[in-house]
PDB file of C-alpha atoms in Angstrom:
ATOM      1  CA  UNK A  21      12.208 -30.321 -22.702  1.00  0.00           C
ATOM      2  CA  UNK A  22      14.972 -27.855 -23.499  1.00  0.00           C
ATOM      3  CA  UNK A  23      12.361 -25.259 -24.469  1.00  0.00           C
ATOM      4  CA  UNK A  24      10.675 -25.696 -21.091  1.00  0.00           C
ATOM      5  CA  UNK A  25      13.967 -25.219 -19.285  1.00  0.00           C
ATOM      6  CA  UNK A  26      14.711 -22.122 -21.358  1.00  0.00           C
ATOM      7  CA  UNK A  27      11.281 -20.664 -20.592  1.00  0.00           C
ATOM      8  CA  UNK A  28      11.685 -21.400 -16.887  1.00  0.00           C
ATOM      9  CA  UNK A  29      15.133 -19.804 -16.809  1.00  0.00           C
ATOM     10  CA  UNK A  30      13.796 -16.737 -18.628  1.00  0.00           C
ATOM     11  CA  UNK A  31      10.959 -16.386 -16.121  1.00  0.00           C
ATOM     12  CA  UNK A  32      13.343 -16.761 -13.191  1.00  0.00           C
ATOM     13  CA  UNK A  33      15.630 -14.114 -14.667  1.00  0.00           C
ATOM     14  CA  UNK A  34      12.629 -11.772 -15.166  1.00  0.00           C
ATOM     15  CA  UNK A  35      11.460 -12.243 -11.583  1.00  0.00           C
ATOM     16  CA  UNK A  36      14.987 -11.696 -10.253  1.00  0.00           C
ATOM     17  CA  UNK A  37      15.381  -8.488 -12.269  1.00  0.00           C
ATOM     18  CA  UNK A  38      11.939  -7.333 -11.143  1.00  0.00           C
ATOM     19  CA  UNK A  39      12.849  -7.836  -7.481  1.00  0.00           C
ATOM     20  CA  UNK A  40      16.109  -5.921  -7.989  1.00  0.00           C
ATOM     21  CA  UNK A  41      14.242  -3.077  -9.730  1.00  0.00           C
ATOM     22  CA  UNK A  42      11.663  -2.756  -6.941  1.00  0.00           C
ATOM     23  CA  UNK A  43      14.390  -2.884  -4.299  1.00  0.00           C
ATOM     24  CA  UNK A  44      16.136  -0.038  -6.132  1.00  0.00           C
ATOM     25  CA  UNK A  45      12.962   2.080  -5.934  1.00  0.00           C
ATOM     26  CA  UNK A  46      12.827   1.736  -2.151  1.00  0.00           C
ATOM     27  CA  UNK A  47      16.583   2.230  -1.856  1.00  0.00           C
ATOM     28  CA  UNK A  48      16.334   5.532  -3.757  1.00  0.00           C
ATOM     29  CA  UNK A  49      13.334   6.600  -1.670  1.00  0.00           C
ATOM     30  CA  UNK A  50      15.211   5.764   1.537  1.00  0.00           C
ATOM     31  CA  UNK A  51      18.214   7.702   0.247  1.00  0.00           C
ATOM     32  CA  UNK A  52      15.983  10.736  -0.256  1.00  0.00           C
ATOM     33  CA  UNK A  53      14.626  10.414   3.289  1.00  0.00           C
ATOM     34  CA  UNK A  54      18.146  10.147   4.713  1.00  0.00           C
ATOM     35  CA  UNK A  55      19.223  13.299   2.855  1.00  0.00           C
ATOM     36  CA  UNK A  56      16.161  15.119   4.167  1.00  0.00           C
ATOM     37  CA  UNK A  57      16.830  13.993   7.737  1.00  0.00           C
ATOM     38  CA  UNK A  58      20.521  14.963   7.604  1.00  0.00           C
ATOM     39  CA  UNK A  59      19.836  18.403   6.126  1.00  0.00           C
ATOM     40  CA  UNK A  60      16.920  19.060   8.511  1.00  0.00           C
ATOM     41  CA  UNK A  61      19.045  18.136  11.528  1.00  0.00           C
ATOM     42  CA  UNK A  62      21.978  20.212  10.322  1.00  0.00           C
ATOM     43  CA  UNK A  63      19.898  23.314   9.614  1.00  0.00           C
ATOM     44  CA  UNK A  64      17.962  23.023  12.891  1.00  0.00           C
ATOM     45  CA  UNK A  65      21.255  22.753  14.775  1.00  0.00           C
ATOM     46  CA  UNK A  66      22.610  25.951  13.197  1.00  0.00           C
ATOM     47  CA  UNK A  67      21.398  29.067  14.993  1.00  0.00           C
ATOM     48  CA  UNK A  68      22.865  31.245  12.257  1.00  0.00           C
ATOM     49  CA  UNK A  69      20.967  29.439   9.506  1.00  0.00           C
ATOM     50  CA  UNK A  70      17.698  29.516  11.445  1.00  0.00           C
ATOM     51  CA  UNK A  71      18.103  33.263  11.997  1.00  0.00           C
ATOM     52  CA  UNK A  72      18.646  33.727   8.263  1.00  0.00           C
ATOM     53  CA  UNK A  73      15.479  31.735   7.516  1.00  0.00           C
ATOM     54  CA  UNK A  74      13.478  33.676  10.111  1.00  0.00           C
ATOM     55  CA  UNK A  75      14.619  37.066   8.837  1.00  0.00           C
ATOM     56  CA  UNK A  76      14.332  36.294   5.127  1.00  0.00           C
ATOM     57  CA  UNK A  77      10.813  35.123   4.243  1.00  0.00           C
ATOM     58  CA  UNK A  78      11.659  35.491   0.552  1.00  0.00           C
ATOM     59  CA  UNK A  79      14.302  32.788   0.973  1.00  0.00           C
ATOM     60  CA  UNK A  80      11.661  30.533   2.478  1.00  0.00           C
ATOM     61  CA  UNK A  81       9.311  31.142  -0.444  1.00  0.00           C
ATOM     62  CA  UNK A  82      12.188  30.713  -2.866  1.00  0.00           C
ATOM     63  CA  UNK A  83      12.803  27.222  -1.476  1.00  0.00           C
ATOM     64  CA  UNK A  84       9.114  26.371  -1.859  1.00  0.00           C
ATOM     65  CA  UNK A  85       9.091  27.575  -5.465  1.00  0.00           C
ATOM     66  CA  UNK A  86      12.327  25.692  -6.125  1.00  0.00           C
ATOM     67  CA  UNK A  87      10.809  22.486  -4.785  1.00  0.00           C
ATOM     68  CA  UNK A  88       7.716  22.909  -6.921  1.00  0.00           C
ATOM     69  CA  UNK A  89       9.857  23.608  -9.978  1.00  0.00           C
ATOM     70  CA  UNK A  90      11.977  20.505  -9.378  1.00  0.00           C
ATOM     71  CA  UNK A  91       8.958  18.217  -9.058  1.00  0.00           C
ATOM     72  CA  UNK A  92       7.372  19.669 -12.181  1.00  0.00           C
ATOM     73  CA  UNK A  93      10.688  19.479 -14.051  1.00  0.00           C
ATOM     74  CA  UNK A  94      11.298  15.843 -13.141  1.00  0.00           C
ATOM     75  CA  UNK A  95       7.719  14.880 -13.998  1.00  0.00           C
ATOM     76  CA  UNK A  96       7.581  16.640 -17.366  1.00  0.00           C
ATOM     77  CA  UNK A  97      11.139  15.907 -18.534  1.00  0.00           C
ATOM     78  CA  UNK A  98      11.557  12.371 -17.207  1.00  0.00           C
ATOM     79  CA  UNK A  99      11.544  10.939 -20.748  1.00  0.00           C
ATOM     80  CA  UNK A 100      14.018  13.549 -22.049  1.00  0.00           C
ATOM     81  CA  UNK A 101      16.710  13.403 -19.372  1.00  0.00           C
ATOM     82  CA  UNK A 102      18.782  10.459 -18.202  1.00  0.00           C
ATOM     83  CA  UNK A 103      17.511   8.476 -15.198  1.00  0.00           C
ATOM     84  CA  UNK A 104      20.643   9.435 -13.229  1.00  0.00           C
ATOM     85  CA  UNK A 105      20.011  13.133 -13.888  1.00  0.00           C
ATOM     86  CA  UNK A 106      16.431  12.704 -12.696  1.00  0.00           C
ATOM     87  CA  UNK A 107      17.700  10.889  -9.610  1.00  0.00           C
ATOM     88  CA  UNK A 108      20.133  13.715  -8.891  1.00  0.00           C
ATOM     89  CA  UNK A 109      17.309  16.260  -9.139  1.00  0.00           C
ATOM     90  CA  UNK A 110      15.243  14.120  -6.780  1.00  0.00           C
ATOM     91  CA  UNK A 111      18.040  14.191  -4.212  1.00  0.00           C
ATOM     92  CA  UNK A 112      18.326  17.985  -4.587  1.00  0.00           C
ATOM     93  CA  UNK A 113      14.580  18.168  -3.910  1.00  0.00           C
ATOM     94  CA  UNK A 114      15.054  15.972  -0.828  1.00  0.00           C
ATOM     95  CA  UNK A 115      17.761  18.347   0.455  1.00  0.00           C
ATOM     96  CA  UNK A 116      15.461  21.362   0.008  1.00  0.00           C
ATOM     97  CA  UNK A 117      12.738  19.478   1.832  1.00  0.00           C
ATOM     98  CA  UNK A 118      15.204  19.032   4.687  1.00  0.00           C
ATOM     99  CA  UNK A 119      15.564  22.801   4.946  1.00  0.00           C
ATOM    100  CA  UNK A 120      11.780  23.144   5.101  1.00  0.00           C
ATOM    101  CA  UNK A 121      11.383  20.410   7.703  1.00  0.00           C
ATOM    102  CA  UNK A 122      14.099  21.870   9.910  1.00  0.00           C
ATOM    103  CA  UNK A 123      11.343  24.033  11.371  1.00  0.00           C
ATOM    104  CA  UNK A 124       9.623  20.824  12.532  1.00  0.00           C
ATOM    105  CA  UNK A 125      12.614  19.872  14.676  1.00  0.00           C
ATOM    106  CA  UNK A 126      12.436  23.132  16.625  1.00  0.00           C
ATOM    107  CA  UNK A 127       8.617  23.329  16.748  1.00  0.00           C
ATOM    108  CA  UNK A 128       7.915  19.872  18.196  1.00  0.00           C
ATOM    109  CA  UNK A 129       9.416  17.767  20.959  1.00  0.00           C
ATOM    110  CA  UNK A 130      11.980  15.389  19.494  1.00  0.00           C
ATOM    111  CA  UNK A 131      10.258  12.485  21.252  1.00  0.00           C
ATOM    112  CA  UNK A 132       7.023  13.337  19.476  1.00  0.00           C
ATOM    113  CA  UNK A 133       8.832  13.583  16.152  1.00  0.00           C
ATOM    114  CA  UNK A 134      10.338  10.147  16.818  1.00  0.00           C
ATOM    115  CA  UNK A 135       6.950   8.628  17.634  1.00  0.00           C
ATOM    116  CA  UNK A 136       5.387  10.133  14.513  1.00  0.00           C
ATOM    117  CA  UNK A 137       8.253   8.852  12.379  1.00  0.00           C
ATOM    118  CA  UNK A 138       7.969   5.368  13.864  1.00  0.00           C
ATOM    119  CA  UNK A 139       4.211   5.232  13.279  1.00  0.00           C
ATOM    120  CA  UNK A 140       4.679   6.537   9.742  1.00  0.00           C
ATOM    121  CA  UNK A 141       7.409   3.996   8.977  1.00  0.00           C
ATOM    122  CA  UNK A 142       5.342   1.062  10.257  1.00  0.00           C
ATOM    123  CA  UNK A 143       2.218   2.207   8.427  1.00  0.00           C
ATOM    124  CA  UNK A 144       4.132   2.846   5.209  1.00  0.00           C
ATOM    125  CA  UNK A 145       5.870  -0.538   5.343  1.00  0.00           C
ATOM    126  CA  UNK A 146       2.576  -2.366   5.906  1.00  0.00           C
ATOM    127  CA  UNK A 147       0.852  -0.565   3.049  1.00  0.00           C
ATOM    128  CA  UNK A 148       3.798  -1.224   0.722  1.00  0.00           C
ATOM    129  CA  UNK A 149       3.663  -4.940   1.494  1.00  0.00           C
ATOM    130  CA  UNK A 150      -0.081  -5.008   0.801  1.00  0.00           C
ATOM    131  CA  UNK A 151       0.409  -3.008  -2.405  1.00  0.00           C
ATOM    132  CA  UNK A 152       3.089  -5.410  -3.637  1.00  0.00           C
ATOM    133  CA  UNK A 153       1.103  -8.497  -2.685  1.00  0.00           C
ATOM    134  CA  UNK A 154      -2.407  -7.568  -3.825  1.00  0.00           C
ATOM    135  CA  UNK A 155      -3.704  -8.868  -7.129  1.00  0.00           C
ATOM    136  CA  UNK A 156      -6.603  -6.415  -7.277  1.00  0.00           C
ATOM    137  CA  UNK A 157      -6.734  -3.786  -9.994  1.00  0.00           C
ATOM    138  CA  UNK A 158      -6.419  -0.428  -8.212  1.00  0.00           C
ATOM    139  CA  UNK A 159      -6.456   1.698 -11.360  1.00  0.00           C
ATOM    140  CA  UNK A 160      -9.878   3.165 -10.557  1.00  0.00           C
ATOM    141  CA  UNK A 161      -8.514   4.552  -7.296  1.00  0.00           C
ATOM    142  CA  UNK A 162      -6.315   7.048  -9.162  1.00  0.00           C
ATOM    143  CA  UNK A 163      -8.925   9.663 -10.194  1.00  0.00           C
ATOM    144  CA  UNK A 164     -10.699   9.422  -6.823  1.00  0.00           C
ATOM    145  CA  UNK A 165      -7.462   9.944  -4.902  1.00  0.00           C
ATOM    146  CA  UNK A 166      -6.490  12.917  -7.059  1.00  0.00           C
ATOM    147  CA  UNK A 167      -9.906  14.480  -6.414  1.00  0.00           C
ATOM    148  CA  UNK A 168      -9.558  13.817  -2.682  1.00  0.00           C
ATOM    149  CA  UNK A 169      -6.057  15.312  -2.670  1.00  0.00           C
ATOM    150  CA  UNK A 170      -7.290  18.414  -4.503  1.00  0.00           C
ATOM    151  CA  UNK A 171     -10.088  18.780  -1.953  1.00  0.00           C
ATOM    152  CA  UNK A 172      -7.592  18.394   0.887  1.00  0.00           C
ATOM    153  CA  UNK A 173      -5.445  21.200  -0.535  1.00  0.00           C
ATOM    154  CA  UNK A 174      -8.462  23.515  -0.876  1.00  0.00           C
ATOM    155  CA  UNK A 175      -9.589  22.740   2.681  1.00  0.00           C
ATOM    156  CA  UNK A 176      -6.077  23.366   4.016  1.00  0.00           C
ATOM    157  CA  UNK A 177      -5.830  26.733   2.274  1.00  0.00           C
ATOM    158  CA  UNK A 178      -9.313  27.718   3.497  1.00  0.00           C
ATOM    159  CA  UNK A 179      -8.457  26.766   7.070  1.00  0.00           C
ATOM    160  CA  UNK A 180      -5.291  28.836   6.863  1.00  0.00           C
ATOM    161  CA  UNK A 181      -7.640  31.827   6.879  1.00  0.00           C
ATOM    162  CA  UNK A 182     -10.342  30.350   9.143  1.00  0.00           C
ATOM    163  CA  UNK A 183      -7.951  28.990  11.816  1.00  0.00           C
ATOM    164  CA  UNK A 184     -10.554  26.438  12.925  1.00  0.00           C
ATOM    165  CA  UNK A 185      -9.243  23.831  15.406  1.00  0.00           C
ATOM    166  CA  UNK A 186     -12.046  21.421  14.500  1.00  0.00           C
ATOM    167  CA  UNK A 187     -11.298  21.768  10.799  1.00  0.00           C
ATOM    168  CA  UNK A 188      -7.608  21.236  11.541  1.00  0.00           C
ATOM    169  CA  UNK A 189      -8.345  17.853  13.100  1.00  0.00           C
ATOM    170  CA  UNK A 190     -10.619  16.838  10.234  1.00  0.00           C
ATOM    171  CA  UNK A 191      -7.957  17.830   7.679  1.00  0.00           C
ATOM    172  CA  UNK A 192      -5.256  15.960   9.601  1.00  0.00           C
ATOM    173  CA  UNK A 193      -7.182  12.680   9.786  1.00  0.00           C
ATOM    174  CA  UNK A 194      -8.350  13.039   6.184  1.00  0.00           C
ATOM    175  CA  UNK A 195      -4.741  13.644   5.144  1.00  0.00           C
ATOM    176  CA  UNK A 196      -3.597  10.454   6.870  1.00  0.00           C
ATOM    177  CA  UNK A 197      -6.296   8.396   5.145  1.00  0.00           C
ATOM    178  CA  UNK A 198      -5.647   9.938   1.724  1.00  0.00           C
ATOM    179  CA  UNK A 199      -1.887   9.412   1.833  1.00  0.00           C
ATOM    180  CA  UNK A 200      -2.307   5.885   3.173  1.00  0.00           C
ATOM    181  CA  UNK A 201      -4.496   5.131   0.166  1.00  0.00           C
ATOM    182  CA  UNK A 202      -2.018   6.898  -2.141  1.00  0.00           C
ATOM    183  CA  UNK A 203       0.851   4.780  -0.814  1.00  0.00           C
ATOM    184  CA  UNK A 204      -1.117   1.606  -1.509  1.00  0.00           C
ATOM    185  CA  UNK A 205      -2.108   2.797  -4.980  1.00  0.00           C
ATOM    186  CA  UNK A 206       1.363   4.046  -5.930  1.00  0.00           C
ATOM    187  CA  UNK A 207       3.026   0.813  -4.806  1.00  0.00           C
ATOM    188  CA  UNK A 208       0.689  -1.249  -6.955  1.00  0.00           C
ATOM    189  CA  UNK A 209       1.152   1.047  -9.963  1.00  0.00           C
ATOM    190  CA  UNK A 210       4.946   1.031  -9.661  1.00  0.00           C
ATOM    191  CA  UNK A 211       4.892  -2.751  -9.460  1.00  0.00           C
ATOM    192  CA  UNK A 212       2.700  -3.061 -12.559  1.00  0.00           C
ATOM    193  CA  UNK A 213       4.592  -0.492 -14.634  1.00  0.00           C
ATOM    194  CA  UNK A 214       7.988  -1.938 -13.694  1.00  0.00           C
ATOM    195  CA  UNK A 215       6.961  -5.449 -14.685  1.00  0.00           C
ATOM    196  CA  UNK A 216       5.536  -4.247 -17.999  1.00  0.00           C
ATOM    197  CA  UNK A 217       8.712  -2.268 -18.763  1.00  0.00           C
ATOM    198  CA  UNK A 218      10.861  -5.314 -17.982  1.00  0.00           C
ATOM    199  CA  UNK A 219       8.763  -7.470 -20.295  1.00  0.00           C
ATOM    200  CA  UNK A 220       9.226  -4.924 -23.075  1.00  0.00           C
ATOM    201  CA  UNK A 221      12.985  -5.098 -22.592  1.00  0.00           C
ATOM    202  CA  UNK A 222      13.504  -1.365 -22.026  1.00  0.00           C
ATOM    203  CA  UNK A 223      16.002  -0.829 -19.147  1.00  0.00           C
ATOM    204  CA  UNK A 224      15.847   2.970 -19.507  1.00  0.00           C
ATOM    205  CA  UNK A 225      12.086   2.866 -18.968  1.00  0.00           C
ATOM    206  CA  UNK A 226      12.577   0.679 -15.896  1.00  0.00           C
ATOM    207  CA  UNK A 227      15.041   3.191 -14.425  1.00  0.00           C
ATOM    208  CA  UNK A 228      12.785   6.153 -15.182  1.00  0.00           C
ATOM    209  CA  UNK A 229       9.821   4.405 -13.574  1.00  0.00           C
ATOM    210  CA  UNK A 230      12.061   3.689 -10.608  1.00  0.00           C
ATOM    211  CA  UNK A 231      12.996   7.342 -10.126  1.00  0.00           C
ATOM    212  CA  UNK A 232       9.418   8.568 -10.478  1.00  0.00           C
ATOM    213  CA  UNK A 233       8.272   5.776  -8.181  1.00  0.00           C
ATOM    214  CA  UNK A 234      10.847   6.720  -5.552  1.00  0.00           C
ATOM    215  CA  UNK A 235       9.786  10.376  -5.772  1.00  0.00           C
ATOM    216  CA  UNK A 236       6.060   9.622  -5.475  1.00  0.00           C
ATOM    217  CA  UNK A 237       6.562   7.255  -2.529  1.00  0.00           C
ATOM    218  CA  UNK A 238       8.881   9.775  -0.876  1.00  0.00           C
ATOM    219  CA  UNK A 239       6.238  12.498  -1.154  1.00  0.00           C
ATOM    220  CA  UNK A 240       3.555  10.205   0.266  1.00  0.00           C
ATOM    221  CA  UNK A 241       5.822   9.247   3.182  1.00  0.00           C
ATOM    222  CA  UNK A 242       6.671  12.880   3.997  1.00  0.00           C
ATOM    223  CA  UNK A 243       3.045  14.011   3.851  1.00  0.00           C
ATOM    224  CA  UNK A 244       1.846  11.017   5.865  1.00  0.00           C
ATOM    225  CA  UNK A 245       4.503  11.817   8.470  1.00  0.00           C
ATOM    226  CA  UNK A 246       3.465  15.483   8.677  1.00  0.00           C
ATOM    227  CA  UNK A 247      -0.227  14.685   9.128  1.00  0.00           C
ATOM    228  CA  UNK A 248       0.509  12.028  11.753  1.00  0.00           C
ATOM    229  CA  UNK A 249       2.782  14.520  13.529  1.00  0.00           C
ATOM    230  CA  UNK A 250      -0.045  17.056  13.625  1.00  0.00           C
ATOM    231  CA  UNK A 251      -2.313  14.448  15.222  1.00  0.00           C
ATOM    232  CA  UNK A 252       0.269  13.256  17.741  1.00  0.00           C
ATOM    233  CA  UNK A 253       0.906  16.883  18.741  1.00  0.00           C
ATOM    234  CA  UNK A 254       3.415  17.605  21.468  1.00  0.00           C
ATOM    235  CA  UNK A 255       4.250  21.072  20.134  1.00  0.00           C
ATOM    236  CA  UNK A 256       6.766  22.894  22.330  1.00  0.00           C
TER     237      UNK A 256
END
């Protein structure tokens, strides 16, 4: 009887720790979104900063390269740096993203931005719930989604030269579908990897998975938002 009670208590403790770990992932992701929103609003509200961005295209490209470098650095060095260092780099990335998205705030009506954000938030929340609740193995979705994402990037670059309105709509709707599927897939993978790390008794691994999970979900949210915004329209 005592062994049964011990096993039950251990399972309850594991479930409680798992819930806390998953909550931390979404808390970190939300923190990144808040940083992005604050920086984007601040930059868009500063005429001086916007003039600097407009007159210095190299600064713009420098931010893009910096973002790419941060993502690659976090991804490749996640097992060599502390989870808190990785989290700090993630927040720096989120701040740089805010600078990039500041252009959105002056290129679209704020009401349209609000609608797009609301739709994105509701869609993301629903997909996260499904991803956490589903018992299906979504592992096979990974390679297909990566191939679809690669195709989306190629199509976007090609249309940058073609300037086709019809292709723009196709890319936008395809982007929404791809990042919806990615959100579902990532949520399930984070759930599975977190639970396995907890069972192995490696708290550092749990934290690292949490940071990478927050970053991947953040990227899916931002891209989903941008594609939905393109569909909603309302450009000034």
